[in-house]
């Protein structure tokens, strides 16, 4: 069958002031992955260094099947983003800041419904309308967005999280352990 095509680019763009000239840093990140968290946190420093108008940071939800809670976390961040675009980033920030709470051990006896209740109250705390969030979380749009992002990663040969693409090409040298100086060495020649 034919796959529905997205109306716009599938990634979540962070920098609202980006002028279009300069590097677009796409990161394939899993909310449950400690290495993705390191890369995400460092990317915030990179943006602070260059400014939002000179570099774009784009996140692709890259759910790793060996992180069982990841699907629900990503479903929640995407659902929040469908309610209000910037809410995606508030929820993503929260999940990375509280990542330890979603490890396998603390989640072992939590049912899907209990977990959803927790996600819904987190969304509310982060100023996302609870009714809208519930509708989006359980709706077809969230799953469609996950499918599009999975297809985007697969067609680009992405496996691990985090993987970084710069202006559409995989930058295999980038590591989650990179310092700001290493990022500067990579991006300085690309920044307008």
PDB file of C-alpha atoms in Angstrom:
ATOM      1  CA  UNK A   1       0.000   0.000   0.000  1.00  0.00           C
ATOM      2  CA  UNK A   2       0.911   3.640  -0.363  1.00  0.00           C
ATOM      3  CA  UNK A   3       2.340   5.413   2.645  1.00  0.00           C
ATOM      4  CA  UNK A   4       0.898   8.800   3.505  1.00  0.00           C
ATOM      5  CA  UNK A   5       3.442  11.554   2.998  1.00  0.00           C
ATOM      6  CA  UNK A   6       4.060  14.211   5.646  1.00  0.00           C
ATOM      7  CA  UNK A   7       2.891  17.779   4.938  1.00  0.00           C
ATOM      8  CA  UNK A   8       6.242  19.111   6.111  1.00  0.00           C
ATOM      9  CA  UNK A   9       9.687  17.934   7.193  1.00  0.00           C
ATOM     10  CA  UNK A  10       9.442  15.165   9.813  1.00  0.00           C
ATOM     11  CA  UNK A  11      11.991  16.432  12.358  1.00  0.00           C
ATOM     12  CA  UNK A  12      11.480  18.804  15.301  1.00  0.00           C
ATOM     13  CA  UNK A  13      13.339  22.058  14.656  1.00  0.00           C
ATOM     14  CA  UNK A  14      14.602  23.783  17.788  1.00  0.00           C
ATOM     15  CA  UNK A  15      15.963  27.120  16.555  1.00  0.00           C
ATOM     16  CA  UNK A  16      13.105  29.427  15.606  1.00  0.00           C
ATOM     17  CA  UNK A  17      15.433  32.264  14.544  1.00  0.00           C
ATOM     18  CA  UNK A  18      17.556  30.144  12.183  1.00  0.00           C
ATOM     19  CA  UNK A  19      18.134  32.073   8.941  1.00  0.00           C
ATOM     20  CA  UNK A  20      18.742  28.998   6.778  1.00  0.00           C
ATOM     21  CA  UNK A  21      22.435  29.669   6.094  1.00  0.00           C
ATOM     22  CA  UNK A  22      24.642  27.443   8.193  1.00  0.00           C
ATOM     23  CA  UNK A  23      24.593  23.928   9.550  1.00  0.00           C
ATOM     24  CA  UNK A  24      21.450  21.960  10.247  1.00  0.00           C
ATOM     25  CA  UNK A  25      22.483  19.485  12.935  1.00  0.00           C
ATOM     26  CA  UNK A  26      20.013  16.595  12.918  1.00  0.00           C
ATOM     27  CA  UNK A  27      20.241  14.264  15.892  1.00  0.00           C
ATOM     28  CA  UNK A  28      18.581  10.882  16.028  1.00  0.00           C
ATOM     29  CA  UNK A  29      17.869  10.611  19.748  1.00  0.00           C
ATOM     30  CA  UNK A  30      16.176   8.153  22.089  1.00  0.00           C
ATOM     31  CA  UNK A  31      14.677   9.655  25.265  1.00  0.00           C
ATOM     32  CA  UNK A  32      15.676   6.559  27.234  1.00  0.00           C
ATOM     33  CA  UNK A  33      19.288   6.478  26.022  1.00  0.00           C
ATOM     34  CA  UNK A  34      21.954   7.969  28.333  1.00  0.00           C
ATOM     35  CA  UNK A  35      24.217   8.737  25.344  1.00  0.00           C
ATOM     36  CA  UNK A  36      21.378  10.601  23.618  1.00  0.00           C
ATOM     37  CA  UNK A  37      20.935  12.653  26.801  1.00  0.00           C
ATOM     38  CA  UNK A  38      24.639  13.612  26.775  1.00  0.00           C
ATOM     39  CA  UNK A  39      24.442  14.618  23.103  1.00  0.00           C
ATOM     40  CA  UNK A  40      21.217  16.593  23.672  1.00  0.00           C
ATOM     41  CA  UNK A  41      22.645  18.452  26.657  1.00  0.00           C
ATOM     42  CA  UNK A  42      25.825  19.308  24.707  1.00  0.00           C
ATOM     43  CA  UNK A  43      23.757  20.480  21.727  1.00  0.00           C
ATOM     44  CA  UNK A  44      22.069  23.041  23.985  1.00  0.00           C
ATOM     45  CA  UNK A  45      25.575  24.387  24.754  1.00  0.00           C
ATOM     46  CA  UNK A  46      26.416  24.463  21.031  1.00  0.00           C
ATOM     47  CA  UNK A  47      23.264  26.487  20.330  1.00  0.00           C
ATOM     48  CA  UNK A  48      24.056  28.857  23.203  1.00  0.00           C
ATOM     49  CA  UNK A  49      27.563  29.335  21.770  1.00  0.00           C
ATOM     50  CA  UNK A  50      26.524  30.095  18.161  1.00  0.00           C
ATOM     51  CA  UNK A  51      23.054  31.542  18.659  1.00  0.00           C
ATOM     52  CA  UNK A  52      19.803  30.237  17.203  1.00  0.00           C
ATOM     53  CA  UNK A  53      20.068  32.286  14.022  1.00  0.00           C
ATOM     54  CA  UNK A  54      23.389  30.675  12.965  1.00  0.00           C
ATOM     55  CA  UNK A  55      22.815  26.976  13.560  1.00  0.00           C
ATOM     56  CA  UNK A  56      19.735  24.741  13.428  1.00  0.00           C
ATOM     57  CA  UNK A  57      19.265  21.797  15.763  1.00  0.00           C
ATOM     58  CA  UNK A  58      16.731  19.208  14.687  1.00  0.00           C
ATOM     59  CA  UNK A  59      15.677  16.187  16.704  1.00  0.00           C
ATOM     60  CA  UNK A  60      14.449  12.965  15.157  1.00  0.00           C
ATOM     61  CA  UNK A  61      12.691  10.614  17.582  1.00  0.00           C
ATOM     62  CA  UNK A  62      14.841   7.500  17.214  1.00  0.00           C
ATOM     63  CA  UNK A  63      13.251   4.839  19.397  1.00  0.00           C
ATOM     64  CA  UNK A  64      15.610   1.976  20.223  1.00  0.00           C
ATOM     65  CA  UNK A  65      13.725  -1.321  20.679  1.00  0.00           C
ATOM     66  CA  UNK A  66      15.966  -2.396  23.580  1.00  0.00           C
ATOM     67  CA  UNK A  67      14.631   0.570  25.602  1.00  0.00           C
ATOM     68  CA  UNK A  68      11.092  -0.663  26.337  1.00  0.00           C
ATOM     69  CA  UNK A  69       9.758   2.590  27.840  1.00  0.00           C
ATOM     70  CA  UNK A  70      11.102   4.718  24.990  1.00  0.00           C
ATOM     71  CA  UNK A  71       8.041   4.343  22.758  1.00  0.00           C
ATOM     72  CA  UNK A  72       5.725   5.785  25.430  1.00  0.00           C
ATOM     73  CA  UNK A  73       8.138   8.625  26.234  1.00  0.00           C
ATOM     74  CA  UNK A  74       8.426   9.580  22.572  1.00  0.00           C
ATOM     75  CA  UNK A  75       4.693   9.180  22.086  1.00  0.00           C
ATOM     76  CA  UNK A  76       4.221  11.673  24.936  1.00  0.00           C
ATOM     77  CA  UNK A  77       6.712  14.250  23.607  1.00  0.00           C
ATOM     78  CA  UNK A  78       5.242  14.064  20.087  1.00  0.00           C
ATOM     79  CA  UNK A  79       1.677  14.275  21.472  1.00  0.00           C
ATOM     80  CA  UNK A  80       2.653  17.386  23.458  1.00  0.00           C
ATOM     81  CA  UNK A  81       4.178  18.866  20.288  1.00  0.00           C
ATOM     82  CA  UNK A  82       0.959  18.219  18.375  1.00  0.00           C
ATOM     83  CA  UNK A  83      -0.907  20.162  21.080  1.00  0.00           C
ATOM     84  CA  UNK A  84       1.592  23.049  20.925  1.00  0.00           C
ATOM     85  CA  UNK A  85       4.844  22.987  18.923  1.00  0.00           C
ATOM     86  CA  UNK A  86       7.188  24.251  21.683  1.00  0.00           C
ATOM     87  CA  UNK A  87       5.688  21.806  24.203  1.00  0.00           C
ATOM     88  CA  UNK A  88       7.657  19.063  22.433  1.00  0.00           C
ATOM     89  CA  UNK A  89      10.855  20.651  23.770  1.00  0.00           C
ATOM     90  CA  UNK A  90       9.516  21.236  27.295  1.00  0.00           C
ATOM     91  CA  UNK A  91       8.530  17.568  27.575  1.00  0.00           C
ATOM     92  CA  UNK A  92      11.809  16.393  25.993  1.00  0.00           C
ATOM     93  CA  UNK A  93      13.807  18.529  28.467  1.00  0.00           C
ATOM     94  CA  UNK A  94      11.790  17.055  31.343  1.00  0.00           C
ATOM     95  CA  UNK A  95      12.301  13.439  30.230  1.00  0.00           C
ATOM     96  CA  UNK A  96      16.049  13.899  29.842  1.00  0.00           C
ATOM     97  CA  UNK A  97      16.285  15.646  33.237  1.00  0.00           C
ATOM     98  CA  UNK A  98      14.370  12.756  34.880  1.00  0.00           C
ATOM     99  CA  UNK A  99      15.732   9.910  32.770  1.00  0.00           C
ATOM    100  CA  UNK A 100      16.691   7.734  35.756  1.00  0.00           C
ATOM    101  CA  UNK A 101      13.016   7.500  36.803  1.00  0.00           C
ATOM    102  CA  UNK A 102      12.198   5.661  33.547  1.00  0.00           C
ATOM    103  CA  UNK A 103      14.876   2.977  33.716  1.00  0.00           C
ATOM    104  CA  UNK A 104      13.792  -0.669  33.561  1.00  0.00           C
ATOM    105  CA  UNK A 105      13.985  -1.263  37.325  1.00  0.00           C
ATOM    106  CA  UNK A 106      11.736   1.577  38.576  1.00  0.00           C
ATOM    107  CA  UNK A 107       9.283   0.829  35.735  1.00  0.00           C
ATOM    108  CA  UNK A 108       9.152  -2.967  36.171  1.00  0.00           C
ATOM    109  CA  UNK A 109       5.719  -3.115  37.812  1.00  0.00           C
ATOM    110  CA  UNK A 110       4.130  -0.078  36.130  1.00  0.00           C
ATOM    111  CA  UNK A 111       1.259  -0.804  33.742  1.00  0.00           C
ATOM    112  CA  UNK A 112       0.687   1.130  30.513  1.00  0.00           C
ATOM    113  CA  UNK A 113      -2.319   2.890  32.094  1.00  0.00           C
ATOM    114  CA  UNK A 114      -0.338   3.874  35.200  1.00  0.00           C
ATOM    115  CA  UNK A 115       2.489   5.158  33.024  1.00  0.00           C
ATOM    116  CA  UNK A 116       0.056   7.126  30.870  1.00  0.00           C
ATOM    117  CA  UNK A 117      -1.441   8.685  34.017  1.00  0.00           C
ATOM    118  CA  UNK A 118       2.037   9.813  35.017  1.00  0.00           C
ATOM    119  CA  UNK A 119       2.754  11.176  31.520  1.00  0.00           C
ATOM    120  CA  UNK A 120      -0.537  13.071  31.492  1.00  0.00           C
ATOM    121  CA  UNK A 121       0.220  14.768  34.827  1.00  0.00           C
ATOM    122  CA  UNK A 122       3.744  15.671  33.598  1.00  0.00           C
ATOM    123  CA  UNK A 123       2.239  17.222  30.447  1.00  0.00           C
ATOM    124  CA  UNK A 124      -0.187  19.235  32.599  1.00  0.00           C
ATOM    125  CA  UNK A 125       2.675  20.450  34.832  1.00  0.00           C
ATOM    126  CA  UNK A 126       4.408  21.616  31.643  1.00  0.00           C
ATOM    127  CA  UNK A 127       1.348  23.639  30.513  1.00  0.00           C
ATOM    128  CA  UNK A 128      -0.048  21.159  27.994  1.00  0.00           C
ATOM    129  CA  UNK A 129      -3.850  20.858  27.962  1.00  0.00           C
ATOM    130  CA  UNK A 130      -4.627  17.444  29.531  1.00  0.00           C
ATOM    131  CA  UNK A 131      -7.648  16.689  27.357  1.00  0.00           C
ATOM    132  CA  UNK A 132      -5.802  17.585  24.137  1.00  0.00           C
ATOM    133  CA  UNK A 133      -2.763  15.600  25.290  1.00  0.00           C
ATOM    134  CA  UNK A 134      -4.862  12.496  25.964  1.00  0.00           C
ATOM    135  CA  UNK A 135      -6.546  12.819  22.556  1.00  0.00           C
ATOM    136  CA  UNK A 136      -3.196  13.169  20.768  1.00  0.00           C
ATOM    137  CA  UNK A 137      -1.403  10.491  22.811  1.00  0.00           C
ATOM    138  CA  UNK A 138      -4.056   7.911  21.912  1.00  0.00           C
ATOM    139  CA  UNK A 139      -4.611   9.189  18.366  1.00  0.00           C
ATOM    140  CA  UNK A 140      -3.357   8.025  14.983  1.00  0.00           C
ATOM    141  CA  UNK A 141      -1.290  11.186  14.328  1.00  0.00           C
ATOM    142  CA  UNK A 142       1.335  10.350  16.964  1.00  0.00           C
ATOM    143  CA  UNK A 143       1.881   6.864  15.525  1.00  0.00           C
ATOM    144  CA  UNK A 144       2.054   8.324  12.018  1.00  0.00           C
ATOM    145  CA  UNK A 145       4.767  10.786  13.126  1.00  0.00           C
ATOM    146  CA  UNK A 146       6.740   7.922  14.715  1.00  0.00           C
ATOM    147  CA  UNK A 147       6.440   5.912  11.483  1.00  0.00           C
ATOM    148  CA  UNK A 148       7.620   8.840   9.351  1.00  0.00           C
ATOM    149  CA  UNK A 149      10.616   9.453  11.595  1.00  0.00           C
ATOM    150  CA  UNK A 150      11.483   5.732  11.621  1.00  0.00           C
ATOM    151  CA  UNK A 151      11.276   5.647   7.829  1.00  0.00           C
ATOM    152  CA  UNK A 152      13.452   8.770   7.587  1.00  0.00           C
ATOM    153  CA  UNK A 153      16.108   7.128   9.767  1.00  0.00           C
ATOM    154  CA  UNK A 154      15.963   3.785   7.960  1.00  0.00           C
ATOM    155  CA  UNK A 155      16.241   5.329   4.503  1.00  0.00           C
ATOM    156  CA  UNK A 156      19.375   7.123   5.777  1.00  0.00           C
ATOM    157  CA  UNK A 157      20.841   3.919   7.240  1.00  0.00           C
ATOM    158  CA  UNK A 158      20.612   5.122  10.860  1.00  0.00           C
ATOM    159  CA  UNK A 159      21.102   2.480  13.543  1.00  0.00           C
ATOM    160  CA  UNK A 160      22.367   3.771  16.870  1.00  0.00           C
ATOM    161  CA  UNK A 161      21.326   6.694  19.006  1.00  0.00           C
ATOM    162  CA  UNK A 162      22.665   9.265  18.977  1.00  0.00           C
ATOM    163  CA  UNK A 163      23.531   9.549  15.298  1.00  0.00           C
ATOM    164  CA  UNK A 164      24.217  13.003  13.859  1.00  0.00           C
ATOM    165  CA  UNK A 165      23.669  14.296  10.341  1.00  0.00           C
ATOM    166  CA  UNK A 166      25.019  17.680   9.268  1.00  0.00           C
ATOM    167  CA  UNK A 167      23.179  19.252   6.324  1.00  0.00           C
ATOM    168  CA  UNK A 168      21.819  15.860   5.321  1.00  0.00           C
ATOM    169  CA  UNK A 169      25.011  13.791   5.584  1.00  0.00           C
ATOM    170  CA  UNK A 170      25.867  11.393   8.420  1.00  0.00           C
ATOM    171  CA  UNK A 171      28.749  12.790  10.492  1.00  0.00           C
ATOM    172  CA  UNK A 172      30.098   9.492  11.830  1.00  0.00           C
ATOM    173  CA  UNK A 173      32.940  11.170  13.697  1.00  0.00           C
ATOM    174  CA  UNK A 174      30.549  12.892  16.132  1.00  0.00           C
ATOM    175  CA  UNK A 175      30.308  11.243  19.537  1.00  0.00           C
ATOM    176  CA  UNK A 176      28.068  11.843  22.541  1.00  0.00           C
ATOM    177  CA  UNK A 177      31.248  12.442  24.549  1.00  0.00           C
ATOM    178  CA  UNK A 178      32.272  15.394  22.359  1.00  0.00           C
ATOM    179  CA  UNK A 179      33.207  18.632  24.104  1.00  0.00           C
ATOM    180  CA  UNK A 180      32.060  22.067  22.987  1.00  0.00           C
ATOM    181  CA  UNK A 181      35.547  22.606  21.499  1.00  0.00           C
ATOM    182  CA  UNK A 182      35.189  19.496  19.314  1.00  0.00           C
ATOM    183  CA  UNK A 183      31.803  20.739  18.118  1.00  0.00           C
ATOM    184  CA  UNK A 184      33.323  24.156  17.362  1.00  0.00           C
ATOM    185  CA  UNK A 185      36.075  22.546  15.306  1.00  0.00           C
ATOM    186  CA  UNK A 186      33.403  20.763  13.226  1.00  0.00           C
ATOM    187  CA  UNK A 187      30.910  23.632  12.894  1.00  0.00           C
ATOM    188  CA  UNK A 188      33.075  26.790  12.735  1.00  0.00           C
ATOM    189  CA  UNK A 189      33.809  26.347   9.000  1.00  0.00           C
ATOM    190  CA  UNK A 190      30.061  25.839   8.327  1.00  0.00           C
ATOM    191  CA  UNK A 191      28.659  28.742  10.324  1.00  0.00           C
ATOM    192  CA  UNK A 192      27.865  31.850   8.299  1.00  0.00           C
TER     193      UNK A 192
END
